Rosetta silent file (secondary structure, phi, psi, omega in degrees, C-alpha in Angstrom):
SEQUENCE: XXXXXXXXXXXXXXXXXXXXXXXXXXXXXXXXXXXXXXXXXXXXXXXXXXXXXXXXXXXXXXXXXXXXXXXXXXXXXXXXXXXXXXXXXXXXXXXXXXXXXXXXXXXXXXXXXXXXXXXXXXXXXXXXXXXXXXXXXXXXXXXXXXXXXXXXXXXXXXXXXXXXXXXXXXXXXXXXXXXXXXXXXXXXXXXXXXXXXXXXXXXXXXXXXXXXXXXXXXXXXXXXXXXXXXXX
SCORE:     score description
SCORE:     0.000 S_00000001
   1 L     0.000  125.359 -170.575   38.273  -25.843   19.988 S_00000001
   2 L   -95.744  135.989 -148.824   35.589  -23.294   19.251 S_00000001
   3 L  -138.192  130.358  160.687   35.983  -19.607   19.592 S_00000001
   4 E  -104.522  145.853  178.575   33.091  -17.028   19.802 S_00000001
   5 E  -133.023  158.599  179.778   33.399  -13.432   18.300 S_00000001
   6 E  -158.570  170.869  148.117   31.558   -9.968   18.013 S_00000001
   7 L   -85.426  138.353 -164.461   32.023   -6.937   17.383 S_00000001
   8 L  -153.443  156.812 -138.461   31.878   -4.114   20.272 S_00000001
   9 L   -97.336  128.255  177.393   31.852   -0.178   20.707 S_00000001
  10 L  -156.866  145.636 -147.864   34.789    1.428   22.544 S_00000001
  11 E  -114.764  151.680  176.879   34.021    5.529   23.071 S_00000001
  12 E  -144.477  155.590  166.010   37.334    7.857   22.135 S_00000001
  13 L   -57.990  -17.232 -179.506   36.961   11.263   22.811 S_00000001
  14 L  -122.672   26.177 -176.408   35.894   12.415   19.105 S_00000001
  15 E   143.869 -159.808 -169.570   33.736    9.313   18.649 S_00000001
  16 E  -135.915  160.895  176.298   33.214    5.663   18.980 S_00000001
  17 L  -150.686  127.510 -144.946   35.381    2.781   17.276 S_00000001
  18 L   -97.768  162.281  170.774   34.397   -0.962   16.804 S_00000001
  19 E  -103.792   69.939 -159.854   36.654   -3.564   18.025 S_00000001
  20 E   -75.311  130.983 -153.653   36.616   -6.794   16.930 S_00000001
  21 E  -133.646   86.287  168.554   36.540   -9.698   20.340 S_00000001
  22 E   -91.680  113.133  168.695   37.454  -13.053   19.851 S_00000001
  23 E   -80.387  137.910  176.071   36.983  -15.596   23.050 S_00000001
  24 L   -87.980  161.679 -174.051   38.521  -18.802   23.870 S_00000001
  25 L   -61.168  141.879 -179.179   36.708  -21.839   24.453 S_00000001
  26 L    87.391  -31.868  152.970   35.532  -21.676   28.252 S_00000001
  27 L   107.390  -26.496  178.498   35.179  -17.479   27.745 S_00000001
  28 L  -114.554  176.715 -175.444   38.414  -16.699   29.912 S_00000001
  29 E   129.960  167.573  177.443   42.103  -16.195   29.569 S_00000001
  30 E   -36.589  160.191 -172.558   45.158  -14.086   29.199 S_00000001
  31 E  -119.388  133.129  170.039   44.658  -11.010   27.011 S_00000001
  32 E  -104.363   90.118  148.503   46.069   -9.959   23.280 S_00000001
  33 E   -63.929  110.254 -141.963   45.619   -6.649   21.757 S_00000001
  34 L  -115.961  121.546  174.657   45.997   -7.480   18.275 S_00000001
  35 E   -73.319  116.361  153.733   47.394   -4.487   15.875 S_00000001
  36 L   -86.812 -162.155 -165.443   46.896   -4.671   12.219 S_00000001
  37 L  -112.571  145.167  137.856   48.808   -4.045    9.148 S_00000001
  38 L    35.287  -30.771 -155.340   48.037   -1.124    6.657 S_00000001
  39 L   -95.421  -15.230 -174.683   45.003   -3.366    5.077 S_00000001
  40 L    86.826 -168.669 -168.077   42.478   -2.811    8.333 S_00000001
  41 L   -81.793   32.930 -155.576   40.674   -5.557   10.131 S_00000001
  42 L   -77.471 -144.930 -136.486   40.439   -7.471    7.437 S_00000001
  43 L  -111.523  -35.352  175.106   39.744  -11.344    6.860 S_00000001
  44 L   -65.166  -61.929 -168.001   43.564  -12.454    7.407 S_00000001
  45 H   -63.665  -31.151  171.263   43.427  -10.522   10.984 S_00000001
  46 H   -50.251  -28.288 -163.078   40.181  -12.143   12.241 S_00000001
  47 H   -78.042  -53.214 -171.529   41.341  -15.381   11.368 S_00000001
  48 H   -45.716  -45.774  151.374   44.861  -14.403   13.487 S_00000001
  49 H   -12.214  -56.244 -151.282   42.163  -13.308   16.007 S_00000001
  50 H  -100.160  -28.025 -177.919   40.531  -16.207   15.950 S_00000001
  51 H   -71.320  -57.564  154.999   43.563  -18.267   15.831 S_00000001
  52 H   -34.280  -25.616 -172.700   45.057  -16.731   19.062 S_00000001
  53 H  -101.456    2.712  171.741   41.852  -17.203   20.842 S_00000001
  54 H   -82.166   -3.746 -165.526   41.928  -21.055   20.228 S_00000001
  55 L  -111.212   10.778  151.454   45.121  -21.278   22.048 S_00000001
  56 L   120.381   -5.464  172.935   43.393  -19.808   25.097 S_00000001
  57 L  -106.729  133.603 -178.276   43.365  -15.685   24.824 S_00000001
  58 E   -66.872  122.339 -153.051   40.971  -13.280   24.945 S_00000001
  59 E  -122.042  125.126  169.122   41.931  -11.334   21.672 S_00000001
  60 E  -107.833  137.615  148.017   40.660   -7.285   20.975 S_00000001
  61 E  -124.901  111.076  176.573   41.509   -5.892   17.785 S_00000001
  62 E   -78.387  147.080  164.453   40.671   -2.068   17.369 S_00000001
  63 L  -101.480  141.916  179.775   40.346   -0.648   13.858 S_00000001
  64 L  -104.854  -19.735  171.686   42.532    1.959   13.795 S_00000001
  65 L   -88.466   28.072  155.822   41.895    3.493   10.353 S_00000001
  66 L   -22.295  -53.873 -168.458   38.086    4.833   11.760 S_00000001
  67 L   -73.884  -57.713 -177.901   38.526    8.370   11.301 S_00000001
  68 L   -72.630  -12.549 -164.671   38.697    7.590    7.153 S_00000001
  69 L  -177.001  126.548  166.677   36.009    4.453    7.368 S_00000001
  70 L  -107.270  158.343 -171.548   35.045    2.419    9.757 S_00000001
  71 L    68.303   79.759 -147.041   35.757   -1.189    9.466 S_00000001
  72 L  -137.377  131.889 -176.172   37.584   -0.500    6.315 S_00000001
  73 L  -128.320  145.454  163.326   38.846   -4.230    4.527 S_00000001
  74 L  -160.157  156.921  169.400   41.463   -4.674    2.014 S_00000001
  75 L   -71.395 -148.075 -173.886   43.175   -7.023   -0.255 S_00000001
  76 L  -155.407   62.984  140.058   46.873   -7.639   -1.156 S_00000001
  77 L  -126.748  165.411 -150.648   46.386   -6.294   -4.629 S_00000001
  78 H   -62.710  -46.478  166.533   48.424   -3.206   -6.374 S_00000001
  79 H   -47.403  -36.634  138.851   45.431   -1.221   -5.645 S_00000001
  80 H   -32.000  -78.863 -155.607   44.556   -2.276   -1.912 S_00000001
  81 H   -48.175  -61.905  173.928   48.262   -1.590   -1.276 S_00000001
  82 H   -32.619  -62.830  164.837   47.794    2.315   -2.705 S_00000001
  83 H   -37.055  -86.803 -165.497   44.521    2.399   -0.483 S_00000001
  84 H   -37.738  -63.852 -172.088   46.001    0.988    2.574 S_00000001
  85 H   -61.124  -28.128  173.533   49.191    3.570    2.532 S_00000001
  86 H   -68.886   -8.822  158.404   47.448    6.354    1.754 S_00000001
  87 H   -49.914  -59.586 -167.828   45.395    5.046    5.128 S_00000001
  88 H   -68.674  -42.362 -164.777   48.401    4.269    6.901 S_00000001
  89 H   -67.382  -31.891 -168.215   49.849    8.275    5.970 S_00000001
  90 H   -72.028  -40.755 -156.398   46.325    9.911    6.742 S_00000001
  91 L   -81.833  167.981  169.248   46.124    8.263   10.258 S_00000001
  92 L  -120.346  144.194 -174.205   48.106   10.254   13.193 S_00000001
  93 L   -90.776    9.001  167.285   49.646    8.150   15.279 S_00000001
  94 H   -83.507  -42.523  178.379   49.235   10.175   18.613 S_00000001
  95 H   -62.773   18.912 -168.089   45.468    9.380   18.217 S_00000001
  96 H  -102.814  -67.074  171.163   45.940    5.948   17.005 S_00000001
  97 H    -9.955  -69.217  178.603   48.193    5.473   19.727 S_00000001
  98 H   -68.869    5.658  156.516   45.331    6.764   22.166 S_00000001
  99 H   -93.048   -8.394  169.419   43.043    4.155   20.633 S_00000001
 100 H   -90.936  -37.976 -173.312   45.428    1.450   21.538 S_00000001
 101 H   -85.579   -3.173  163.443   45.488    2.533   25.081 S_00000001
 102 H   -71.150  -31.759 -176.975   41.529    2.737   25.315 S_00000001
 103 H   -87.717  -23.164  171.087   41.355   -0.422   23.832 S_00000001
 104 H   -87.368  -28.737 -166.450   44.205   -2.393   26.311 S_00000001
 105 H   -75.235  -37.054 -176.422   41.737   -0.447   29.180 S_00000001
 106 H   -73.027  -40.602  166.443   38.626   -1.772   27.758 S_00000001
 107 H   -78.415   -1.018 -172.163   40.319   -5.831   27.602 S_00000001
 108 H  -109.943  -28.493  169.808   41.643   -5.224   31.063 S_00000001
 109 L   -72.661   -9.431 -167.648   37.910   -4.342   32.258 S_00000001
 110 L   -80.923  138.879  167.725   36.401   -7.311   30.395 S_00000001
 111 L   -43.536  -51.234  178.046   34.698   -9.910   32.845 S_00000001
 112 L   -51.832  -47.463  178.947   36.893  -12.638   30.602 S_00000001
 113 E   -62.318  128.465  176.113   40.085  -11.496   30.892 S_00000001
 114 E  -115.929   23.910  177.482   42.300  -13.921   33.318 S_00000001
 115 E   147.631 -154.682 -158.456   45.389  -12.707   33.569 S_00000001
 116 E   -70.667 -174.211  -99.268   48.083   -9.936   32.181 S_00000001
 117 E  -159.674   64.484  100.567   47.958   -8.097   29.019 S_00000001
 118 E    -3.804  118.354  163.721   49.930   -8.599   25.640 S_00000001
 119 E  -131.372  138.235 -163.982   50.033   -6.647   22.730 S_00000001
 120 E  -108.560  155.362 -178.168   50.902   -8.432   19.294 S_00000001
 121 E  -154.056  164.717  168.942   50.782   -6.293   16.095 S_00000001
 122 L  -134.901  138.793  147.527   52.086   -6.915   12.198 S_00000001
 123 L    67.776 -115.559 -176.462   54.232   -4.552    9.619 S_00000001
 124 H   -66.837  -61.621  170.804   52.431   -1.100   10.833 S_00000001
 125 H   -37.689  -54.408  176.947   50.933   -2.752   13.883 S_00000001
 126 H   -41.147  -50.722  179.793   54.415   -4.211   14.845 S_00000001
 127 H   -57.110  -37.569  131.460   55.399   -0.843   14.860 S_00000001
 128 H    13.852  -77.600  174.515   52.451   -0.061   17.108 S_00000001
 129 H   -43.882  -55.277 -172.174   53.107   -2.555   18.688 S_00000001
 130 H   -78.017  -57.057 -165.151   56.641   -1.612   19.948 S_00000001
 131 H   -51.500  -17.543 -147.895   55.790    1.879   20.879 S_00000001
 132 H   -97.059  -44.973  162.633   52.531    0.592   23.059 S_00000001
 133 H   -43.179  -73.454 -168.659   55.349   -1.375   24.658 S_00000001
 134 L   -62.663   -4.045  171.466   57.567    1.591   25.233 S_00000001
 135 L   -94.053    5.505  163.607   54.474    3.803   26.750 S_00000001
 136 L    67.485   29.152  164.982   54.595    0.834   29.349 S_00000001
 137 L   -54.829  -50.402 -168.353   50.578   -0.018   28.346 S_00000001
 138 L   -79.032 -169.619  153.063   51.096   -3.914   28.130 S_00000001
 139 L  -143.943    9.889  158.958   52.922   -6.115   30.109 S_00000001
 140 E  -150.866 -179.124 -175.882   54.419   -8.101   26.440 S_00000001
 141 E  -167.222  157.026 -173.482   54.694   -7.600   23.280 S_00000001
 142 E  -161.508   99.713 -157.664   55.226   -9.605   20.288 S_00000001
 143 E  -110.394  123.234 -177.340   55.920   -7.256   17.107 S_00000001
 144 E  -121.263  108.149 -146.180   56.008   -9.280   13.726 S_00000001
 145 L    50.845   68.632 -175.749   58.121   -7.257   10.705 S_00000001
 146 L   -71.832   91.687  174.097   57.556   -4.083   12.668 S_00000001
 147 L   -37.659   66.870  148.579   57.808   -1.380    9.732 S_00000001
 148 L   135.705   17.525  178.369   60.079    1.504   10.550 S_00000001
 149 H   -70.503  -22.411  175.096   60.681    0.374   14.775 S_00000001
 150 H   -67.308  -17.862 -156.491   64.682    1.414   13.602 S_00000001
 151 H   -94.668   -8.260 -132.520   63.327    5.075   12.800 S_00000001
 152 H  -157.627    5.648 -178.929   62.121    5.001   16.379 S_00000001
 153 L   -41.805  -22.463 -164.051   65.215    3.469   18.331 S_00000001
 154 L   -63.964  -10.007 -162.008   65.122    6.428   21.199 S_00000001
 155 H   -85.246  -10.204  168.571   61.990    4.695   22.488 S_00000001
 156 H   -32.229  -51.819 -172.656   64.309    1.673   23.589 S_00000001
 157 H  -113.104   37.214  156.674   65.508    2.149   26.590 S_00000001
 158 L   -86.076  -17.928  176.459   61.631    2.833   27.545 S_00000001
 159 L   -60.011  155.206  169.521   61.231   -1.108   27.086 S_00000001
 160 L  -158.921   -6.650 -166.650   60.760   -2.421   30.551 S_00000001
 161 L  -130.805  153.268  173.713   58.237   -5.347   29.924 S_00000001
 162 L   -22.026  118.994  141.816   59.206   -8.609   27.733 S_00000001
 163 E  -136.493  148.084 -177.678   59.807   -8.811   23.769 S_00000001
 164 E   -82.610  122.215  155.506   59.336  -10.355   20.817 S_00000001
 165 E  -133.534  146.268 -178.929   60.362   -9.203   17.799 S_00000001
 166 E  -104.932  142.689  170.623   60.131  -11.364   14.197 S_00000001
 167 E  -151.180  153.360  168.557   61.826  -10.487   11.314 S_00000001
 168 E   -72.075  106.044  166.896   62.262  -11.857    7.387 S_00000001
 169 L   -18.735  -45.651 -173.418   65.467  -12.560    6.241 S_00000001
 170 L  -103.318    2.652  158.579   64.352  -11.368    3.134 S_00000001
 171 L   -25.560  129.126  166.438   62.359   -8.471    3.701 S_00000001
 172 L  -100.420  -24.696  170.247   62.565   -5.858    0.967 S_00000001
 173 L  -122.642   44.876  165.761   61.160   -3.049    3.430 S_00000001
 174 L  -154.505   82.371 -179.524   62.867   -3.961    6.535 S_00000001
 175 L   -46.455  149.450  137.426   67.021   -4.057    5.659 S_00000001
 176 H   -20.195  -46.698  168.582   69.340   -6.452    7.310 S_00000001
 177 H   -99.677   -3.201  162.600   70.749   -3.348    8.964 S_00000001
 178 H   -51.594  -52.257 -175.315   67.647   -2.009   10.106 S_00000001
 179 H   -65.844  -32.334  179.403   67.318   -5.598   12.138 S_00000001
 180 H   -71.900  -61.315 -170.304   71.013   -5.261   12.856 S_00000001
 181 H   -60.165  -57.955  166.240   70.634   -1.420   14.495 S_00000001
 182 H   -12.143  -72.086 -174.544   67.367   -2.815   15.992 S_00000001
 183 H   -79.904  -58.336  160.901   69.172   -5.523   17.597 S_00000001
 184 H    -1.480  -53.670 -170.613   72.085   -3.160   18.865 S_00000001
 185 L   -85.626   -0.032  159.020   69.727   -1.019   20.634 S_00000001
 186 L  -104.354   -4.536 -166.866   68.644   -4.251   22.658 S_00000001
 187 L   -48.474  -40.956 -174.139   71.980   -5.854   23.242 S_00000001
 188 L   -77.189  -37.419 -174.387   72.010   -5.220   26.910 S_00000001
 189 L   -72.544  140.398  174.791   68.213   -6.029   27.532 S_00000001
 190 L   -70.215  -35.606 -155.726   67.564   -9.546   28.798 S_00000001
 191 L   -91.455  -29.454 -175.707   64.167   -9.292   28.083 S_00000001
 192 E   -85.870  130.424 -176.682   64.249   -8.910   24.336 S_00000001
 193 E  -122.898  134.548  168.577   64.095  -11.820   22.018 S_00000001
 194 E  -124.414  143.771 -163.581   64.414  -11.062   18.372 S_00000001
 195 E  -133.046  103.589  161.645   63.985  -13.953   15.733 S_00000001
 196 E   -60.181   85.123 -173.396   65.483  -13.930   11.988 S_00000001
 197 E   -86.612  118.678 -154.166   63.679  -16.403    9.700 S_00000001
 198 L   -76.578  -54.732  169.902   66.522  -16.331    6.885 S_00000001
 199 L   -75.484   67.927  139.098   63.529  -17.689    3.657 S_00000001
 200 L  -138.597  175.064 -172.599   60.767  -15.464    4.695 S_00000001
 201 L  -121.561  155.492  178.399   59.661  -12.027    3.386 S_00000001
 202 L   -48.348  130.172 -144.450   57.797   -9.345    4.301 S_00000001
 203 L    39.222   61.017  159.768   54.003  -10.691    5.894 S_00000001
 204 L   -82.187   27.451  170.490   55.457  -13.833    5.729 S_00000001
 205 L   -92.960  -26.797 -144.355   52.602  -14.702    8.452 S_00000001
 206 L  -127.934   75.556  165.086   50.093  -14.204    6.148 S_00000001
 207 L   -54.664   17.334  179.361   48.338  -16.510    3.776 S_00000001
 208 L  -118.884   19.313  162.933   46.356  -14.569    1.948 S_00000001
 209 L  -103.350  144.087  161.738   49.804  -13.026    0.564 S_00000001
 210 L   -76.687   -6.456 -170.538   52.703  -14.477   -1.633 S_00000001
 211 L  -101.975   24.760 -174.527   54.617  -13.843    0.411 S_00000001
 212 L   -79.528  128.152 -170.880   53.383  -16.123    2.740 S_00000001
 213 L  -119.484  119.300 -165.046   55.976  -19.070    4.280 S_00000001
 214 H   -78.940  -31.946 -172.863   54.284  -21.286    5.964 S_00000001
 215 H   -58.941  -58.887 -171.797   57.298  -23.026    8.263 S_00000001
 216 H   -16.190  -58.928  179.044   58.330  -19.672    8.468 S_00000001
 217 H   -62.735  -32.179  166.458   54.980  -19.118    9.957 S_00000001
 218 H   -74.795  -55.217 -174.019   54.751  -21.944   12.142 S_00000001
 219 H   -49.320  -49.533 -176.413   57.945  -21.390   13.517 S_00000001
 220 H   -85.222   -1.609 -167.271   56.928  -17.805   14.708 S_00000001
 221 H   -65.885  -48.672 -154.846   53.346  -18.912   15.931 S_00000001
 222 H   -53.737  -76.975 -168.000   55.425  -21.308   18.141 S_00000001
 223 H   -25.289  -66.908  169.343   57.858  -19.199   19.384 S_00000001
 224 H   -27.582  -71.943  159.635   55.192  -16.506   20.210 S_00000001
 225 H   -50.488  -15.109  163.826   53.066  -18.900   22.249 S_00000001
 226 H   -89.557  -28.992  172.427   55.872  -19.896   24.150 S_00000001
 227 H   -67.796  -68.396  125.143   56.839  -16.567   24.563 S_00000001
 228 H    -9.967  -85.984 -164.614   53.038  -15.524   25.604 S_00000001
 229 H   -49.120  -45.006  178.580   52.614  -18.765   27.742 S_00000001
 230 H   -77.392  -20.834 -174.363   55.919  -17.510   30.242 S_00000001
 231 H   -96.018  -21.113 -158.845   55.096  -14.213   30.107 S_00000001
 232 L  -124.254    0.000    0.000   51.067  -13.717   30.522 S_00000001
């Protein structure tokens, strides 16, 4: 199934910031705002992009590290990682924020768009992710090893729309009781699904990592799209 993409312009108040806009075959469907991880808009997130938009959604991904570069790419080597956090510390996350909600306003205006409004994010996107949720922007969410969403429980009982959250068993920067506390602070919502893959590790989504598991990966793709498909 063939997917077209571009790049496209979205105006913030101190400047403009590209977007990358993947389309499903046939040009319409449900909408993803898809959050990256610490590395930028790089070659792993197009392809997630691209992967999401064969299973039918009209997919936006903002770069959110502008303000230092725009379109700024990185590996998953020890240097890339140094780069990306020093990225991740430099951005502020009330503007970032307000580039996520210009960017679900800009997919909800698109000619293309067919239906509600999803936003999926990894590691610093998950975290993103959740918060974009809890400013009631979306109408899902799907967060996958959302770095540091435990530091951030008060925003919790601000969920009001559907979620996903993924987590590694084996995560080295997301403890067992962060994911424990996590899930605490959702016990009572109905709405919240959280998923434990007991062999995967942090970006275990992500094949251009080592730490990439592919069942792992497959497992949460599913889940998501099923998840997506009831919700959007």
């Amino acid at each position: 199934m063939s997917v077209t993409t571009q790049w496209i312009d979205i105006q913030a108040g101190d400047g403009a910031f590209g977007a990358y806009l993947a389309l499903p075959h046939g040009g319409t469907g449900p909408g993803i705002v898809l959050l990256q991880e610490i590395f930028g808009v790089n070659e792993h997130i197009r392809g997630v992009a691209e992967q999401y938009a064969a299973d039918g959604y009209v997919v936006l991904v903002p770069d959110l590290f502008w303000r230092s570069g725009a379109r700024i790419e990185l590996a998953y080597d020890e240097a890339s990682w140094k780069t990306a956090y020093a990225l991740m510390q430099a951005a502020d996350t009330a503007l970032v924020l307000s580039d996520i909600a210009l960017t679900v306003a800009t997919l909800r205006a698109l000619p293309a768009l067919d239906g509600k409004v999803a936003a999926l994010g990894f590691c610093f996107g998950g975290r993103l992710c959740y918060q974009t949720a809890a400013a009631g922007l979306v109408d899902a969410a799907v967060a996958y090893y959302g770095g540091g969403i435990q530091n951030h429980l008060a925003l919790a009982e601000h969920i009001s729309v559907p979620l996903m959250l993924h987590f590694g068993g084996r995560d080295a920067h997301i403890s067992a009781a962060a994911v424990s506390s996590i899930a605490a602070a959702f016990e009572a919502n109905e709405e919240v699904e959280i998923h434990v893959y007991p062999q995967a590790e942090h970006g275990f989504n992500c094949s251009h990592r080592a730490s990439y598991r592919q069942r792992s990966a497959a497992e949460a793709h599913g889940n998501s799209l099923l998840f997506l498909a009831e919700n959007l």
